[in-house]
Coordinates of C-alpha atoms and ligand atoms in Angstrom, one line a residue:
M18 CA -0.7 65.9 -58.2
S19 CA 2.9 66.7 -58.9
E20 CA 5.5 64.1 -59.6
E21 CA 7.2 65.0 -56.4
N22 CA 4.1 64.5 -54.4
M23 CA 3.4 61.2 -56.0
E24 CA 6.9 60.1 -55.2
A25 CA 6.6 61.1 -51.6
S26 CA 3.3 59.4 -51.2
S27 CA 4.5 56.1 -52.7
R28 CA 7.5 56.3 -50.4
R29 CA 5.2 56.7 -47.5
R30 CA 3.2 53.8 -48.6
R31 CA 6.3 51.6 -48.9
R32 CA 7.4 52.7 -45.4
V33 CA 4.0 51.8 -44.0
Q34 CA 4.1 48.5 -45.9
R35 CA 7.5 47.8 -44.4
L36 CA 6.3 48.8 -40.9
K37 CA 3.3 46.5 -41.3
K38 CA 5.5 43.6 -42.4
C39 CA 7.7 44.3 -39.4
I40 CA 4.8 44.2 -37.0
I41 CA 3.4 41.0 -38.5
L42 CA 6.7 39.3 -38.3
T43 CA 7.2 40.4 -34.7
V44 CA 3.7 39.1 -33.8
L45 CA 4.3 35.9 -35.7
F46 CA 7.7 35.5 -33.9
F47 CA 6.1 35.9 -30.5
I48 CA 3.4 33.3 -31.4
F49 CA 5.9 31.0 -32.9
L50 CA 8.4 31.1 -30.1
P51 CA 6.2 29.8 -27.3
T52 CA 4.8 27.2 -29.6
V53 CA 8.3 25.9 -30.4
L54 CA 9.2 26.1 -26.7
C55 CA 6.0 24.1 -25.9
V56 CA 6.8 21.5 -28.4
V57 CA 10.4 21.2 -27.1
L58 CA 9.2 21.0 -23.5
F59 CA 6.5 18.5 -24.4
V60 CA 9.1 16.2 -26.1
K61 CA 11.4 16.5 -23.1
M62 CA 8.5 15.7 -20.8
Y63 CA 7.5 12.8 -22.9
N64 CA 11.0 11.4 -22.8
M65 CA 11.3 11.9 -19.1
D66 CA 8.0 10.2 -18.6
K67 CA 9.1 7.2 -20.7
Y68 CA 12.3 7.1 -18.7
L69 CA 10.4 7.2 -15.4
R70 CA 8.2 4.4 -16.6
Q71 CA 11.1 2.3 -17.5
L72 CA 12.7 2.9 -14.2
S73 CA 9.5 2.1 -12.4
E74 CA 9.2 -1.2 -14.3
R75 CA 12.8 -2.0 -13.3
V76 CA 11.9 -1.3 -9.7
D77 CA 8.9 -3.6 -10.0
I78 CA 10.9 -6.4 -11.4
L79 CA 13.5 -6.0 -8.6
T80 CA 10.8 -5.8 -6.0
E81 CA 9.2 -9.0 -7.3
E82 CA 12.5 -10.7 -7.4
T83 CA 13.2 -9.6 -3.8
A84 CA 9.8 -11.0 -2.8
E85 CA 10.5 -14.3 -4.4
Q86 CA 13.9 -14.6 -2.8
Q87 CA 12.3 -13.7 0.6
D88 CA 9.7 -16.4 0.0
M89 CA 12.4 -18.9 -0.8
L90 CA 14.3 -17.9 2.3
R91 CA 11.2 -18.1 4.4
E92 CA 10.6 -21.7 3.3
L93 CA 14.2 -22.5 4.0
L94 CA 14.0 -21.0 7.4
E95 CA 10.7 -22.8 8.1
S96 CA 12.3 -26.1 7.4
R97 CA 15.1 -25.2 9.8
Q98 CA 12.6 -24.4 12.5
V99 CA 11.9 -28.1 12.8
I100 CA 15.2 -28.5 14.4
G101 CA 14.5 -25.8 16.9
Q102 CA 15.5 -22.5 15.4
G103 CA 12.9 -20.0 14.3
K104 CA 13.2 -17.1 12.0
Q105 CA 10.9 -15.7 9.5
M106 CA 10.9 -13.3 6.6
E107 CA 7.9 -11.8 4.9
S108 CA 7.6 -9.0 2.5
E109 CA 5.1 -6.5 1.5
T110 CA 5.7 -4.4 -1.5
S111 CA 3.4 -2.0 -3.2
R112 CA 3.7 0.8 -5.6
E113 CA 2.0 4.0 -4.5
P114 CA 1.7 7.2 -6.4
A115 CA 4.4 8.7 -4.1
G116 CA 6.8 5.9 -4.7
Y117 CA 7.0 2.3 -3.5
E118 CA 7.3 0.5 -0.3
V119 CA 9.4 -2.5 0.6
A120 CA 9.0 -4.2 3.9
V121 CA 11.1 -6.9 5.3
S122 CA 10.6 -8.5 8.6
E123 CA 13.3 -9.8 10.7
P124 CA 11.7 -10.8 14.0
E125 CA 14.1 -11.5 16.7
P126 CA 13.8 -15.2 17.8
G127 CA 14.3 -14.1 21.4
P128 CA 12.2 -15.5 24.2
A129 CA 10.1 -12.4 24.9
E130 CA 6.8 -13.6 26.2
P131 CA 3.7 -11.3 25.8
V132 CA 4.4 -10.6 22.1
V133 CA 5.1 -14.0 20.9
T134 CA 5.6 -14.5 17.2
V135 CA 3.9 -17.4 15.7
E136 CA 7.2 -18.9 14.9
D137 CA 8.2 -18.9 18.5
E138 CA 5.0 -20.5 19.5
K139 CA 5.5 -23.2 17.0
V140 CA 9.0 -23.9 18.2
T141 CA 7.9 -24.4 21.8
E142 CA 4.8 -26.4 20.8
P143 CA 5.3 -29.8 22.4
A144 CA 5.0 -32.9 20.3
E145 CA 2.9 -34.7 22.9
T146 CA -0.1 -32.2 22.7
E147 CA -3.2 -34.3 23.0
E148 CA -5.8 -31.8 22.1
P149 CA -5.8 -30.7 18.5
T150 CA -4.7 -27.1 18.2
V151 CA -7.3 -24.8 16.7
H152 CA -5.6 -22.8 13.9
K153 CA -6.7 -19.3 13.9
V154 CA -6.7 -17.5 10.5
Y155 CA -7.2 -13.8 10.1
L156 CA -8.0 -12.4 6.7
T157 CA -6.7 -8.8 6.5
F158 CA -7.2 -6.2 3.7
D159 CA -5.0 -3.1 3.5
D160 CA -5.4 0.1 1.6
G161 CA -9.1 0.2 1.3
P162 CA -11.8 1.2 1.0
S163 CA -12.0 0.9 -2.8
S164 CA -14.4 -0.1 -5.5
N165 CA -13.7 -3.7 -4.6
T166 CA -14.8 -3.4 -0.9
G167 CA -18.4 -4.2 -1.8
K168 CA -17.4 -7.3 -3.7
I169 CA -15.1 -8.5 -0.9
L170 CA -17.8 -7.9 1.7
D171 CA -20.3 -9.9 -0.4
I172 CA -17.9 -12.8 -0.7
L173 CA -17.2 -12.7 3.1
D174 CA -21.0 -12.7 3.7
R175 CA -21.5 -15.6 1.3
Y176 CA -19.2 -17.8 3.5
D177 CA -20.3 -16.1 6.7
V178 CA -16.7 -15.2 7.7
K179 CA -15.4 -12.0 9.3
A180 CA -12.3 -10.2 8.3
T181 CA -10.2 -7.1 9.2
F182 CA -9.9 -4.0 7.0
F183 CA -6.9 -1.7 7.6
V184 CA -8.2 1.4 5.9
V185 CA -6.7 4.7 4.8
G186 CA -8.3 8.1 4.7
K187 CA -10.6 8.1 1.7
E188 CA -13.5 10.5 1.9
S189 CA -15.8 10.1 -1.1
E190 CA -19.4 9.2 -0.4
A191 CA -18.8 5.7 -1.8
D192 CA -15.8 5.2 0.5
K193 CA -17.8 6.4 3.5
E194 CA -20.6 3.9 2.6
A195 CA -18.0 1.2 2.3
L196 CA -16.6 2.0 5.8
V197 CA -20.1 1.9 7.2
Q198 CA -20.7 -1.5 5.5
I199 CA -17.4 -2.9 6.9
V200 CA -18.6 -2.1 10.4
E201 CA -22.3 -3.0 9.9
R202 CA -21.5 -6.4 8.5
G203 CA -19.5 -7.3 11.6
H204 CA -15.9 -6.9 10.4
T205 CA -13.0 -5.3 12.3
L206 CA -12.1 -1.8 11.2
G207 CA -8.4 -1.1 11.6
M208 CA -6.2 1.9 10.7
H209 CA -3.5 2.0 8.1
S210 CA -2.6 5.7 8.2
Y211 CA -4.6 8.5 6.7
S212 CA -2.2 9.5 3.9
H213 CA -0.2 6.3 3.4
K214 CA 2.7 8.5 2.4
Y215 CA 5.8 7.2 4.0
A216 CA 7.8 10.4 3.6
E217 CA 5.2 12.2 5.6
I218 CA 4.0 9.9 8.3
Y219 CA 7.4 8.4 9.1
S220 CA 9.2 11.8 9.1
S221 CA 8.6 12.6 12.8
E222 CA 6.5 11.5 15.7
E223 CA 4.4 14.7 15.4
E224 CA 3.6 13.9 11.7
F225 CA 2.7 10.4 12.6
A226 CA 0.5 11.4 15.5
A227 CA -1.3 14.0 13.3
D228 CA -2.0 11.5 10.6
F229 CA -3.1 9.0 13.1
E230 CA -5.4 11.4 14.8
K231 CA -6.9 12.5 11.5
L232 CA -7.7 9.0 10.5
R233 CA -9.0 7.9 13.9
S234 CA -11.4 10.8 14.2
Y235 CA -12.5 10.6 10.6
L236 CA -13.4 6.9 11.0
E237 CA -15.1 7.7 14.3
E238 CA -17.2 10.3 12.7
V239 CA -18.2 8.1 9.7
T240 CA -18.7 4.8 11.5
G241 CA -19.0 5.6 15.2
V242 CA -16.2 3.1 15.9
T243 CA -13.0 4.1 17.7
C244 CA -10.4 1.9 16.1
D245 CA -7.8 0.3 18.3
V246 CA -5.8 -1.7 15.8
Y247 CA -3.3 -0.5 13.4
R248 CA -1.1 -1.7 10.5
F249 CA 1.9 0.3 9.6
P250 CA 2.1 1.1 5.9
G251 CA 4.9 -1.1 4.7
G252 CA 4.7 -3.1 8.0
S253 CA 6.6 -2.4 11.2
S254 CA 9.7 -3.8 9.6
N255 CA 9.6 -1.4 6.7
T256 CA 12.8 0.0 5.3
V257 CA 11.5 3.4 4.4
S258 CA 11.0 5.0 7.8
S259 CA 13.6 7.7 8.6
L260 CA 13.0 7.2 12.3
D261 CA 13.3 4.1 14.4
M262 CA 9.9 2.4 14.2
H263 CA 9.9 2.0 18.0
V264 CA 9.0 5.7 18.2
F265 CA 5.8 5.1 16.4
M266 CA 5.2 1.8 18.1
N267 CA 5.4 3.5 21.5
Y268 CA 3.1 6.2 20.3
L269 CA 0.5 3.7 19.3
D270 CA 0.9 2.0 22.7
S271 CA 0.3 5.3 24.4
Q272 CA -2.9 5.6 22.5
G273 CA -4.0 2.1 23.5
V274 CA -3.7 0.8 20.0
R275 CA -2.1 -2.4 19.0
F276 CA -0.4 -3.0 15.7
F277 CA -0.6 -6.1 13.6
D278 CA 1.8 -7.2 10.9
W279 CA 1.3 -10.5 9.0
N280 CA 2.9 -13.8 8.7
V281 CA 1.3 -15.0 5.5
S282 CA 1.5 -12.9 2.4
S283 CA -0.9 -13.4 -0.6
G284 CA 1.6 -11.5 -2.8
D285 CA -1.1 -9.2 -4.1
A286 CA 1.1 -6.2 -3.2
S287 CA 3.3 -7.0 -6.2
S288 CA 2.7 -4.4 -8.9
T289 CA 2.9 -7.2 -11.4
Q290 CA -0.6 -8.6 -11.1
L291 CA -0.4 -12.2 -9.9
S292 CA -3.1 -14.7 -11.0
A293 CA -5.9 -15.6 -8.6
A294 CA -4.6 -19.1 -8.5
T295 CA -1.1 -17.9 -7.4
L296 CA -2.6 -15.6 -4.8
A297 CA -4.8 -18.4 -3.4
K298 CA -1.8 -20.6 -3.2
N299 CA 0.3 -18.0 -1.4
A300 CA -2.5 -17.0 1.0
T301 CA -3.0 -20.5 2.3
R302 CA 0.6 -21.6 2.4
G303 CA 1.8 -22.8 5.8
I304 CA -1.5 -22.1 7.6
E305 CA -1.9 -25.6 8.9
K306 CA 1.5 -25.4 10.5
Q307 CA 0.8 -22.2 12.5
D308 CA -1.5 -21.5 15.4
T309 CA -2.1 -18.0 14.2
S310 CA -2.0 -16.9 10.6
I311 CA -2.5 -13.3 9.6
I312 CA -2.9 -13.1 5.9
L313 CA -2.0 -10.0 4.1
M314 CA -4.2 -9.0 1.2
H315 CA -5.2 -5.7 -0.4
D316 CA -8.5 -4.0 -1.0
A317 CA -7.5 -1.8 -3.9
A318 CA -9.3 -1.0 -7.2
G319 CA -6.3 -2.2 -9.2
K320 CA -6.2 -5.6 -7.7
P321 CA -9.1 -7.6 -9.2
T322 CA -7.3 -11.0 -8.7
T323 CA -7.5 -10.6 -5.0
V324 CA -11.3 -10.5 -5.2
E325 CA -11.2 -13.4 -7.7
A326 CA -9.0 -15.5 -5.4
L327 CA -10.9 -14.8 -2.2
P328 CA -13.6 -17.5 -2.5
T329 CA -10.9 -20.1 -3.1
I330 CA -8.8 -18.8 -0.2
I331 CA -11.8 -19.1 2.1
E332 CA -12.9 -22.5 0.8
N333 CA -9.4 -23.9 1.2
I334 CA -9.1 -22.6 4.7
L335 CA -12.5 -23.8 5.8
A336 CA -11.6 -27.2 4.4
M337 CA -8.7 -27.5 6.8
E338 CA -9.1 -29.4 10.0
N339 CA -9.4 -27.5 13.2
T340 CA -9.1 -24.2 11.5
V341 CA -11.2 -21.1 12.0
I342 CA -11.4 -17.7 10.3
L343 CA -11.7 -14.8 12.7
P344 CA -11.7 -11.1 12.7
I345 CA -9.0 -9.4 14.7
T346 CA -10.3 -8.7 18.2
E347 CA -8.8 -7.8 21.7
E348 CA -8.1 -11.5 22.1
T349 CA -6.0 -11.8 19.0
E350 CA -2.4 -12.7 19.5
P351 CA -0.6 -10.1 17.4
V352 CA 1.9 -11.0 14.8
Q353 CA 4.6 -8.3 14.9
H354 CA 7.7 -8.2 12.8
I355 CA 9.4 -6.0 15.4
Q356 CA 9.2 -6.4 19.1
Q357 CA 7.9 -3.6 21.2
D358 CA 10.3 -1.9 23.7
N359 CA 8.0 -2.1 26.7
N360 CA 7.0 -5.7 26.4
Ligands
LIG406 ZN1 -0.6 -0.3 2.5

């Protein structure tokens, strides 16, 4: 081989080498770039997640503080009722995947008769009543079914008391079985919306009706029961609905369905888990002073202290004089935070 040829071939080799290097670098660059981008995005996401969690914690704290203040206010108002003026405040707060709900009740103390709030009844209760009033207590569980439903049902069975479950649309086999058990063991099955997503159900009457229909027919299909009682997610006095709640109240009325709020709150809606002792104390507070007490509790997997508190709650109520625990039925006087138009 001539020197010229050798020179040319070595040049070619070098060129090929260079080209190879170029290709490898390009490939590496395109591997490297998405990796870096991924890392950057991951860090950003992590920070955002942390920030969201901090925000959510702050919301929880604020929510709890609000609940405490409302409780204090409630006690204050209750003491004022003795001199003839009734007003009550209750709150339900709960954190859902889609956000959180805050409900505040401000029942008008007006003299409307068919839907009488417990407070009104209390005010007009004459002192000279001879016969002892039977205090009716209703245990209600929202947001179920859950992995706790079975435990709750067993406790209720143990004390032979019936309760009311305001359920949402959960369709696993275990949930279906829990729904059947609620009915078979003699409890009242109530509705609490299919999705429990405020932004959806409270966006229009059509959305509300569709959600209502979906849950009602689902429950009918699973249990054979056509439900006629409803609890609004967040209560009728919630502050999250974009529409006047009367729109939905009237819709329920047109469907022959009554809604029930509550006038005793266990406090288990708080995302900061309260102890069983605190829940039991909250759930039985003021019962002996009211003719009708509807206690708000939750049947949710993340609320073990509700299950833990339940035996104490039942025992304490059963120990009260002239007090009975009942499931919600047609005869039950509803407790409603907001009065219905047509009543
Ligand atoms: Zn709820």
